[in-house]
mmCIF file of C-alpha atoms and ligand atoms in Angstrom:
data_model
loop_
_atom_site.group_PDB
_atom_site.id
_atom_site.type_symbol
_atom_site.label_atom_id
_atom_site.label_comp_id
_atom_site.label_asym_id
_atom_site.label_seq_id
_atom_site.Cartn_x
_atom_site.Cartn_y
_atom_site.Cartn_z
ATOM 1 C CA MET A 19 -55.154 50.729 -38.293
ATOM 2 C CA SER A 20 -57.071 49.993 -35.106
ATOM 3 C CA PHE A 21 -58.875 52.770 -33.302
ATOM 4 C CA ASP A 22 -59.956 53.264 -29.739
ATOM 5 C CA LEU A 23 -63.324 54.955 -30.056
ATOM 6 C CA SER A 24 -64.557 54.007 -26.592
ATOM 7 C CA VAL A 25 -66.044 56.588 -24.255
ATOM 8 C CA GLN A 26 -66.944 56.341 -20.572
ATOM 9 C CA LEU A 27 -70.037 58.506 -20.053
ATOM 10 C CA ALA A 28 -70.403 57.980 -16.314
ATOM 11 C CA PRO A 29 -66.906 57.861 -14.817
ATOM 12 C CA GLU A 30 -68.152 58.690 -11.317
ATOM 13 C CA ASN A 31 -70.962 56.120 -11.331
ATOM 14 C CA LYS A 32 -70.387 52.678 -9.798
ATOM 15 C CA ARG A 33 -71.970 50.918 -12.776
ATOM 16 C CA GLY A 34 -70.305 53.188 -15.335
ATOM 17 C CA LEU A 35 -71.614 53.646 -18.874
ATOM 18 C CA LEU A 36 -68.976 52.465 -21.312
ATOM 19 C CA LEU A 37 -69.734 53.030 -24.993
ATOM 20 C CA ALA A 38 -67.733 51.215 -27.685
ATOM 21 C CA ASN A 39 -67.900 54.400 -29.759
ATOM 22 C CA PRO A 40 -69.379 57.910 -29.429
ATOM 23 C CA VAL A 41 -72.360 57.604 -31.788
ATOM 24 C CA MET A 42 -75.765 57.440 -30.137
ATOM 25 C CA THR A 43 -79.308 57.903 -31.362
ATOM 26 C CA ALA A 44 -81.408 60.850 -30.131
ATOM 27 C CA SER A 45 -84.543 60.192 -28.107
ATOM 28 C CA GLY A 46 -87.784 60.133 -30.072
ATOM 29 C CA THR A 47 -86.116 59.644 -33.443
ATOM 30 C CA PHE A 48 -85.184 55.946 -33.238
ATOM 31 C CA GLY A 49 -88.189 54.385 -31.504
ATOM 32 C CA TYR A 50 -87.093 51.582 -29.192
ATOM 33 C CA GLY A 51 -84.256 50.542 -31.506
ATOM 34 C CA THR A 52 -86.238 47.461 -32.551
ATOM 35 C CA GLU A 53 -87.753 49.362 -35.502
ATOM 36 C CA TYR A 54 -84.269 49.713 -37.080
ATOM 37 C CA ARG A 55 -82.968 46.179 -36.475
ATOM 38 C CA ASP A 56 -83.554 45.216 -40.100
ATOM 39 C CA VAL A 57 -82.211 48.489 -41.559
ATOM 40 C CA PHE A 58 -78.607 48.140 -40.352
ATOM 41 C CA ASP A 59 -76.585 46.445 -37.635
ATOM 42 C CA ILE A 60 -77.654 48.627 -34.706
ATOM 43 C CA GLN A 61 -75.301 46.698 -32.386
ATOM 44 C CA LYS A 62 -72.456 48.690 -33.961
ATOM 45 C CA LEU A 63 -73.665 51.932 -32.388
ATOM 46 C CA GLY A 64 -72.286 53.428 -29.182
ATOM 47 C CA ALA A 65 -75.712 53.533 -27.496
ATOM 48 C CA ILE A 66 -79.388 53.735 -28.266
ATOM 49 C CA VAL A 67 -81.553 56.283 -26.505
ATOM 50 C CA CYS A 68 -85.166 55.204 -26.707
ATOM 51 C CA LYS A 69 -88.344 57.239 -27.059
ATOM 52 C CA GLY A 70 -89.331 59.448 -24.105
ATOM 53 C CA THR A 71 -90.999 57.315 -21.428
ATOM 54 C CA THR A 72 -93.534 58.528 -18.885
ATOM 55 C CA LEU A 73 -95.261 56.967 -15.877
ATOM 56 C CA TYR A 74 -98.477 56.312 -17.803
ATOM 57 C CA PRO A 75 -99.016 55.832 -21.566
ATOM 58 C CA ARG A 76 -99.566 59.102 -23.461
ATOM 59 C CA GLU A 77 -101.380 59.683 -26.739
ATOM 60 C CA GLY A 78 -99.415 62.822 -27.572
ATOM 61 C CA ASN A 79 -100.635 66.049 -29.151
ATOM 62 C CA PRO A 80 -103.285 66.572 -31.860
ATOM 63 C CA GLN A 81 -102.295 66.128 -35.556
ATOM 64 C CA PRO A 82 -100.566 67.479 -37.565
ATOM 65 C CA ARG A 83 -97.447 66.932 -35.512
ATOM 66 C CA LEU A 84 -94.642 67.187 -38.081
ATOM 67 C CA VAL A 85 -93.846 70.004 -40.538
ATOM 68 C CA GLU A 86 -90.776 70.353 -42.737
ATOM 69 C CA THR A 87 -88.985 73.696 -42.583
ATOM 70 C CA ALA A 88 -85.946 75.155 -44.312
ATOM 71 C CA SER A 89 -83.141 72.789 -43.255
ATOM 72 C CA GLY A 90 -85.146 71.270 -40.476
ATOM 73 C CA VAL A 91 -88.323 69.838 -39.082
ATOM 74 C CA LEU A 92 -90.842 71.071 -36.532
ATOM 75 C CA ASN A 93 -92.409 68.403 -34.351
ATOM 76 C CA SER A 94 -95.059 68.522 -31.675
ATOM 77 C CA ILE A 95 -95.360 64.823 -30.848
ATOM 78 C CA GLY A 96 -95.930 65.561 -27.171
ATOM 79 C CA LEU A 97 -94.239 62.480 -25.707
ATOM 80 C CA GLN A 98 -96.557 59.872 -27.178
ATOM 81 C CA ASN A 99 -95.399 56.602 -25.615
ATOM 82 C CA ILE A 100 -96.492 53.279 -24.149
ATOM 83 C CA GLY A 101 -95.588 54.083 -20.527
ATOM 84 C CA VAL A 102 -92.855 52.728 -18.276
ATOM 85 C CA GLU A 103 -94.548 49.449 -17.297
ATOM 86 C CA ALA A 104 -94.913 48.403 -20.957
ATOM 87 C CA VAL A 105 -91.324 49.461 -21.690
ATOM 88 C CA ILE A 106 -90.106 47.189 -18.903
ATOM 89 C CA ARG A 107 -92.406 44.334 -19.907
ATOM 90 C CA GLU A 108 -92.142 44.458 -23.706
ATOM 91 C CA LYS A 109 -88.858 46.188 -24.579
ATOM 92 C CA ALA A 110 -86.282 45.615 -21.819
ATOM 93 C CA SER A 111 -86.445 41.845 -22.301
ATOM 94 C CA ILE A 112 -85.411 42.366 -25.942
ATOM 95 C CA TRP A 113 -82.642 44.826 -25.013
ATOM 96 C CA THR A 114 -81.148 42.310 -22.550
ATOM 97 C CA GLY A 115 -79.830 40.306 -25.493
ATOM 98 C CA TRP A 116 -78.163 43.324 -27.139
ATOM 99 C CA GLN A 117 -74.530 44.301 -26.808
ATOM 100 C CA VAL A 118 -75.337 47.978 -27.535
ATOM 101 C CA PRO A 119 -76.282 49.773 -24.304
ATOM 102 C CA VAL A 120 -79.836 51.135 -24.203
ATOM 103 C CA ILE A 121 -80.536 54.350 -22.345
ATOM 104 C CA VAL A 122 -84.157 55.067 -21.458
ATOM 105 C CA SER A 123 -85.247 58.666 -21.857
ATOM 106 C CA ILE A 124 -87.662 59.647 -19.096
ATOM 107 C CA ALA A 125 -90.087 62.541 -18.730
ATOM 108 C CA GLY A 126 -92.837 63.668 -16.412
ATOM 109 C CA GLU A 127 -95.150 66.508 -15.489
ATOM 110 C CA THR A 128 -94.067 66.546 -11.833
ATOM 111 C CA VAL A 129 -90.878 65.683 -9.956
ATOM 112 C CA ASP A 130 -92.725 62.767 -8.410
ATOM 113 C CA GLU A 131 -93.495 61.322 -11.853
ATOM 114 C CA TYR A 132 -89.819 61.477 -12.876
ATOM 115 C CA THR A 133 -88.865 59.821 -9.593
ATOM 116 C CA GLN A 134 -91.376 57.013 -9.979
ATOM 117 C CA VAL A 135 -90.301 56.255 -13.553
ATOM 118 C CA ALA A 136 -86.619 56.258 -12.537
ATOM 119 C CA GLY A 137 -87.351 54.017 -9.552
ATOM 120 C CA LYS A 138 -89.206 51.486 -11.703
ATOM 121 C CA LEU A 139 -86.297 51.311 -14.176
ATOM 122 C CA ASP A 140 -83.690 50.773 -11.461
ATOM 123 C CA GLY A 141 -82.183 47.308 -11.656
ATOM 124 C CA VAL A 142 -84.148 46.251 -14.766
ATOM 125 C CA ALA A 143 -81.965 44.010 -16.956
ATOM 126 C CA GLY A 144 -81.354 45.459 -20.415
ATOM 127 C CA ILE A 145 -81.271 49.106 -19.280
ATOM 128 C CA SER A 146 -77.844 50.728 -18.990
ATOM 129 C CA GLY A 147 -78.764 54.289 -18.099
ATOM 130 C CA ILE A 148 -81.411 56.966 -18.109
ATOM 131 C CA GLU A 149 -81.586 60.311 -19.841
ATOM 132 C CA VAL A 150 -83.732 62.793 -17.958
ATOM 133 C CA ASN A 151 -85.605 64.956 -20.430
ATOM 134 C CA ILE A 152 -86.196 68.302 -18.735
ATOM 135 C CA SER A 153 -86.295 69.996 -22.100
ATOM 136 C CA CYS A 154 -89.338 68.913 -24.133
ATOM 137 C CA PRO A 155 -90.916 72.025 -25.712
ATOM 138 C CA ASN A 156 -94.138 70.168 -26.591
ATOM 139 C CA VAL A 157 -95.850 69.421 -23.310
ATOM 140 C CA ARG A 158 -98.193 71.578 -21.260
ATOM 141 C CA ALA A 159 -96.652 70.771 -17.893
ATOM 142 C CA GLY A 160 -93.120 69.758 -16.871
ATOM 143 C CA GLY A 161 -90.713 69.329 -19.788
ATOM 144 C CA ALA A 162 -88.774 72.427 -20.738
ATOM 145 C CA ALA A 163 -90.245 74.314 -17.789
ATOM 146 C CA PHE A 164 -87.934 72.269 -15.527
ATOM 147 C CA GLY A 165 -84.918 72.734 -17.747
ATOM 148 C CA ALA A 166 -85.323 76.479 -18.073
ATOM 149 C CA ASN A 167 -84.658 77.132 -14.400
ATOM 150 C CA SER A 168 -81.522 75.943 -12.596
ATOM 151 C CA GLU A 169 -83.229 75.314 -9.239
ATOM 152 C CA LEU A 170 -86.039 73.253 -10.785
ATOM 153 C CA ALA A 171 -83.537 71.414 -13.006
ATOM 154 C CA ALA A 172 -81.377 70.563 -9.984
ATOM 155 C CA GLY A 173 -84.470 69.435 -8.067
ATOM 156 C CA VAL A 174 -85.470 66.904 -10.736
ATOM 157 C CA THR A 175 -81.871 65.707 -11.118
ATOM 158 C CA ALA A 176 -81.413 65.141 -7.385
ATOM 159 C CA ALA A 177 -84.762 63.374 -7.006
ATOM 160 C CA VAL A 178 -83.957 61.026 -9.899
ATOM 161 C CA ARG A 179 -80.441 60.481 -8.480
ATOM 162 C CA ALA A 180 -81.996 59.347 -5.197
ATOM 163 C CA ALA A 181 -84.410 56.987 -6.978
ATOM 164 C CA THR A 182 -81.900 54.996 -9.046
ATOM 165 C CA SER A 183 -78.272 53.995 -9.153
ATOM 166 C CA LEU A 184 -78.356 53.906 -12.971
ATOM 167 C CA PRO A 185 -76.046 56.343 -14.756
ATOM 168 C CA GLU A 186 -78.019 59.588 -15.119
ATOM 169 C CA LEU A 187 -77.712 61.838 -18.150
ATOM 170 C CA VAL A 188 -79.685 65.079 -18.008
ATOM 171 C CA LYS A 189 -80.854 66.612 -21.280
ATOM 172 C CA LEU A 190 -80.951 70.389 -21.433
ATOM 173 C CA THR A 191 -83.031 72.861 -23.386
ATOM 174 C CA PRO A 192 -81.554 75.761 -25.366
ATOM 175 C CA SER A 193 -84.600 77.796 -24.289
ATOM 176 C CA THR A 194 -83.144 79.193 -21.085
ATOM 177 C CA GLY A 195 -81.412 82.391 -20.112
ATOM 178 C CA ASP A 196 -78.120 80.835 -19.022
ATOM 179 C CA ILE A 197 -77.555 77.227 -20.013
ATOM 180 C CA VAL A 198 -74.180 77.114 -18.248
ATOM 181 C CA GLU A 199 -75.851 77.937 -14.944
ATOM 182 C CA VAL A 200 -78.414 75.144 -15.495
ATOM 183 C CA ALA A 201 -75.637 72.711 -16.498
ATOM 184 C CA LYS A 202 -73.595 73.465 -13.374
ATOM 185 C CA ALA A 203 -76.679 73.088 -11.174
ATOM 186 C CA VAL A 204 -77.575 69.641 -12.543
ATOM 187 C CA VAL A 205 -73.975 68.435 -12.216
ATOM 188 C CA GLU A 206 -73.944 69.635 -8.615
ATOM 189 C CA ALA A 207 -77.218 67.732 -8.105
ATOM 190 C CA GLY A 208 -75.676 64.449 -9.253
ATOM 191 C CA ALA A 209 -75.883 64.183 -13.064
ATOM 192 C CA ASP A 210 -73.267 61.805 -14.476
ATOM 193 C CA ALA A 211 -73.355 63.451 -17.912
ATOM 194 C CA ILE A 212 -75.189 66.180 -19.774
ATOM 195 C CA SER A 213 -76.896 65.916 -23.164
ATOM 196 C CA LEU A 214 -77.684 68.995 -25.190
ATOM 197 C CA ILE A 215 -79.669 70.236 -26.978
ATOM 198 C CA ASN A 216 -83.324 69.307 -27.249
ATOM 199 C CA SER A 217 -85.311 70.915 -30.063
ATOM 200 C CA VAL A 218 -85.887 74.671 -30.161
ATOM 201 C CA ARG A 219 -89.440 76.034 -29.785
ATOM 202 C CA GLY A 220 -90.830 77.285 -33.106
ATOM 203 C CA MET A 221 -93.930 77.449 -35.293
ATOM 204 C CA ALA A 222 -95.271 77.536 -38.851
ATOM 205 C CA ILE A 223 -98.491 79.062 -40.223
ATOM 206 C CA ASP A 224 -100.760 77.645 -42.914
ATOM 207 C CA ILE A 225 -101.539 80.868 -44.812
ATOM 208 C CA THR A 226 -104.439 79.422 -46.802
ATOM 209 C CA GLY A 227 -106.112 78.057 -43.689
ATOM 210 C CA ARG A 228 -105.004 81.154 -41.733
ATOM 211 C CA ARG A 229 -104.022 79.042 -38.739
ATOM 212 C CA PRO A 230 -100.958 77.469 -37.140
ATOM 213 C CA THR A 231 -99.845 74.423 -39.145
ATOM 214 C CA LEU A 232 -99.208 72.244 -36.101
ATOM 215 C CA GLY A 233 -102.177 70.984 -34.102
ATOM 216 C CA ASN A 234 -100.342 72.077 -30.954
ATOM 217 C CA VAL A 235 -99.676 75.597 -32.421
ATOM 218 C CA THR A 236 -95.938 75.447 -31.574
ATOM 219 C CA GLY A 237 -93.380 72.662 -31.823
ATOM 220 C CA GLY A 238 -89.691 71.900 -31.518
ATOM 221 C CA LEU A 239 -87.310 72.725 -34.352
ATOM 222 C CA SER A 240 -84.569 70.188 -35.099
ATOM 223 C CA GLY A 241 -82.257 69.275 -37.957
ATOM 224 C CA PRO A 242 -79.397 71.156 -39.699
ATOM 225 C CA ALA A 243 -81.113 74.496 -38.996
ATOM 226 C CA ILE A 244 -80.164 74.257 -35.317
ATOM 227 C CA LYS A 245 -76.627 72.867 -35.645
ATOM 228 C CA PRO A 246 -74.649 76.102 -35.206
ATOM 229 C CA LEU A 247 -76.784 77.021 -32.204
ATOM 230 C CA ALA A 248 -76.322 73.589 -30.616
ATOM 231 C CA LEU A 249 -72.588 73.625 -31.320
ATOM 232 C CA ALA A 250 -72.087 76.958 -29.565
ATOM 233 C CA LEU A 251 -73.997 75.740 -26.506
ATOM 234 C CA VAL A 252 -72.029 72.477 -26.370
ATOM 235 C CA TYR A 253 -68.794 74.487 -26.606
ATOM 236 C CA GLU A 254 -69.898 76.723 -23.727
ATOM 237 C CA VAL A 255 -71.175 73.946 -21.459
ATOM 238 C CA ALA A 256 -68.228 71.603 -22.100
ATOM 239 C CA GLY A 257 -65.914 74.388 -20.975
ATOM 240 C CA ALA A 258 -67.828 74.845 -17.723
ATOM 241 C CA VAL A 259 -68.476 71.339 -16.352
ATOM 242 C CA LYS A 260 -66.255 68.372 -15.532
ATOM 243 C CA VAL A 261 -68.720 65.613 -16.503
ATOM 244 C CA PRO A 262 -68.965 64.228 -20.063
ATOM 245 C CA VAL A 263 -71.124 66.211 -22.482
ATOM 246 C CA VAL A 264 -73.190 64.565 -25.221
ATOM 247 C CA GLY A 265 -73.727 66.827 -28.240
ATOM 248 C CA CYS A 266 -76.943 66.792 -30.242
ATOM 249 C CA GLY A 267 -78.617 69.046 -32.782
ATOM 250 C CA GLY A 268 -78.536 68.883 -36.548
ATOM 251 C CA ILE A 269 -75.888 66.192 -36.915
ATOM 252 C CA THR A 270 -76.262 64.587 -40.349
ATOM 253 C CA SER A 271 -72.681 63.654 -41.217
ATOM 254 C CA ALA A 272 -69.406 62.574 -39.657
ATOM 255 C CA SER A 273 -67.981 66.060 -40.086
ATOM 256 C CA ASP A 274 -70.902 67.513 -38.119
ATOM 257 C CA ALA A 275 -70.242 64.972 -35.366
ATOM 258 C CA ILE A 276 -66.506 65.729 -35.335
ATOM 259 C CA GLU A 277 -67.276 69.432 -34.935
ATOM 260 C CA PHE A 278 -69.256 68.614 -31.770
ATOM 261 C CA ILE A 279 -66.467 66.359 -30.496
ATOM 262 C CA MET A 280 -63.859 69.042 -31.118
ATOM 263 C CA ALA A 281 -66.119 71.506 -29.283
ATOM 264 C CA GLY A 282 -65.826 69.243 -26.245
ATOM 265 C CA ALA A 283 -68.523 66.579 -26.610
ATOM 266 C CA SER A 284 -67.466 63.079 -25.556
ATOM 267 C CA ALA A 285 -70.300 61.561 -27.600
ATOM 268 C CA VAL A 286 -72.958 62.667 -30.092
ATOM 269 C CA GLN A 287 -76.576 61.868 -30.839
ATOM 270 C CA VAL A 288 -78.041 61.630 -34.325
ATOM 271 C CA GLY A 289 -81.728 62.582 -34.463
ATOM 272 C CA SER A 290 -83.767 63.992 -37.362
ATOM 273 C CA ALA A 291 -81.132 62.899 -39.913
ATOM 274 C CA THR A 292 -82.484 59.371 -39.466
ATOM 275 C CA PHE A 293 -85.795 60.458 -41.048
ATOM 276 C CA THR A 294 -84.134 61.147 -44.407
ATOM 277 C CA ASN A 295 -81.409 58.498 -44.089
ATOM 278 C CA PRO A 296 -82.309 55.650 -41.727
ATOM 279 C CA ARG A 297 -78.655 54.539 -41.735
ATOM 280 C CA ALA A 298 -77.440 57.994 -40.687
ATOM 281 C CA PRO A 299 -76.070 56.956 -37.258
ATOM 282 C CA LEU A 300 -73.974 54.179 -38.825
ATOM 283 C CA ASP A 301 -72.809 56.457 -41.665
ATOM 284 C CA VAL A 302 -71.707 59.005 -39.057
ATOM 285 C CA LEU A 303 -69.748 56.327 -37.172
ATOM 286 C CA GLU A 304 -68.044 55.005 -40.303
ATOM 287 C CA GLY A 305 -67.198 58.565 -41.360
ATOM 288 C CA ILE A 306 -65.572 59.258 -37.978
ATOM 289 C CA GLU A 307 -63.427 56.129 -38.397
ATOM 290 C CA GLN A 308 -62.397 57.225 -41.904
ATOM 291 C CA PHE A 309 -61.498 60.692 -40.615
ATOM 292 C CA MET A 310 -59.374 59.203 -37.835
ATOM 293 C CA GLU A 311 -57.595 56.945 -40.265
ATOM 294 C CA LYS A 312 -56.895 59.803 -42.680
ATOM 295 C CA GLU A 313 -55.664 62.084 -39.913
ATOM 296 C CA GLY A 314 -53.640 59.369 -38.135
ATOM 297 C CA ILE A 315 -55.682 59.599 -34.942
ATOM 298 C CA SER A 316 -55.711 56.350 -32.948
ATOM 299 C CA LYS A 317 -57.799 57.425 -29.952
ATOM 300 C CA LEU A 318 -60.986 59.444 -29.964
ATOM 301 C CA SER A 319 -59.836 61.159 -26.769
ATOM 302 C CA GLU A 320 -57.139 62.924 -28.826
ATOM 303 C CA ILE A 321 -59.777 65.058 -30.525
ATOM 304 C CA ILE A 322 -62.347 65.586 -27.747
ATOM 305 C CA GLY A 323 -62.234 69.320 -27.121
ATOM 306 C CA ALA A 324 -59.459 69.792 -29.718
ATOM 307 C CA ALA A 325 -60.956 73.098 -30.877
ATOM 308 C CA ARG A 326 -60.810 74.493 -27.346
ATOM 309 C CA ARG A 327 -57.045 74.275 -26.863
HETATM 310 C C1 FMN B 11 -90.075 63.552 -33.919
HETATM 311 C C2 FMN B 11 -89.181 63.896 -32.775
HETATM 312 C C3 FMN B 11 -89.462 63.378 -31.509
HETATM 313 C C4 FMN B 11 -88.635 63.685 -30.406
HETATM 314 N N1 FMN B 11 -88.922 63.155 -29.174
HETATM 315 C C5 FMN B 11 -88.087 63.391 -28.131
HETATM 316 C C6 FMN B 11 -88.320 62.782 -26.856
HETATM 317 O O1 FMN B 11 -89.285 62.021 -26.662
HETATM 318 N N2 FMN B 11 -87.462 63.074 -25.843
HETATM 319 C C7 FMN B 11 -86.374 63.906 -26.014
HETATM 320 O O2 FMN B 11 -85.604 64.129 -25.082
HETATM 321 N N3 FMN B 11 -86.134 64.485 -27.238
HETATM 322 C C8 FMN B 11 -86.957 64.241 -28.263
HETATM 323 N N4 FMN B 11 -86.696 64.818 -29.493
HETATM 324 C C9 FMN B 11 -85.529 65.704 -29.646
HETATM 325 C C10 FMN B 11 -84.313 64.957 -30.193
HETATM 326 O O3 FMN B 11 -83.916 63.900 -29.341
HETATM 327 C C11 FMN B 11 -83.127 65.919 -30.391
HETATM 328 O O4 FMN B 11 -82.767 66.470 -29.149
HETATM 329 C C12 FMN B 11 -83.454 67.062 -31.348
HETATM 330 O O5 FMN B 11 -84.273 66.610 -32.404
HETATM 331 C C13 FMN B 11 -82.209 67.716 -31.925
HETATM 332 O O6 FMN B 11 -81.434 66.785 -32.646
HETATM 333 P P1 FMN B 11 -81.534 66.614 -34.259
HETATM 334 O O7 FMN B 11 -81.425 67.984 -34.840
HETATM 335 O O8 FMN B 11 -80.402 65.711 -34.609
HETATM 336 O O9 FMN B 11 -82.869 65.999 -34.530
HETATM 337 C C14 FMN B 11 -87.518 64.528 -30.595
HETATM 338 C C15 FMN B 11 -87.234 65.042 -31.869
HETATM 339 C C16 FMN B 11 -88.042 64.732 -32.953
HETATM 340 C C17 FMN B 11 -87.700 65.303 -34.305
#
């Protein structure tokens, strides 16, 4: 049986963002894609979202920056990255030869920083889209502060929209009063698609040392622990906006991914699962194909939002 798993993530954008299938990697959990080239055939994926990229290189937060929790992981990496110039110089030239689209995740402490990064990426061969991270819980300035407020979120979205013609995904934080309001505001401001969710602010305490376990005190919780929370938010947002929604949060298996798709997500991102199973994104894709075969589904579009009807 042949399946049509393709998804258009930016139907209103001149360039478009056509994915061969709905399985993407989540920013910060798959490096620049190059790190996984020898683990499995990454060209089979729908898209790769690279590490968060800022205007200048960042060293990130003090160690320790990763703690395991019940059914999840807390991280406080703090957007450690090589900076946009090095991404363009060292990574984009590699991506140019790939058939899998690469989406660059961008972040900043000010609107101007987001705009400059987006402007530099515009027209660079090998880059198919950008994902605007207004949801990082691990940085002092910017990050989730932008995503928590619909006016600020719309401001960043519009400024990035004006700086590039690349398809623009905007990634939302669950740490806001009304995520639907934020989602509608960023769509109004020009987002082609919405990704959700980023990790959820949390902490752990080292009781022998009598201090917070993470060097940054708090971090972002991800993994299976946040899946039901993410799923409910995807369900809500997908019912409120017309643009494609990309679901993320605790996806470790094909059935997790199908839940997000049935909630209304057009595509999904696999994040922390890759730490325990580096092939997780490919396993999720193959599992979706098996499910479709078993259920006699020939087109992915038949099940997008199926649980909403
Ligand atoms: C170690 C680590 C680093 C991350 N770095 C980023 C990042 O740079 N930008 C971003 O938007 N999200 C980042 N995230 C969040 C993930 O992309 C994803 O939204 C979140 O982990 C929830 O998905 P998951 O439960 O499948 O991991 C990071 C997550 C982890 C665990």
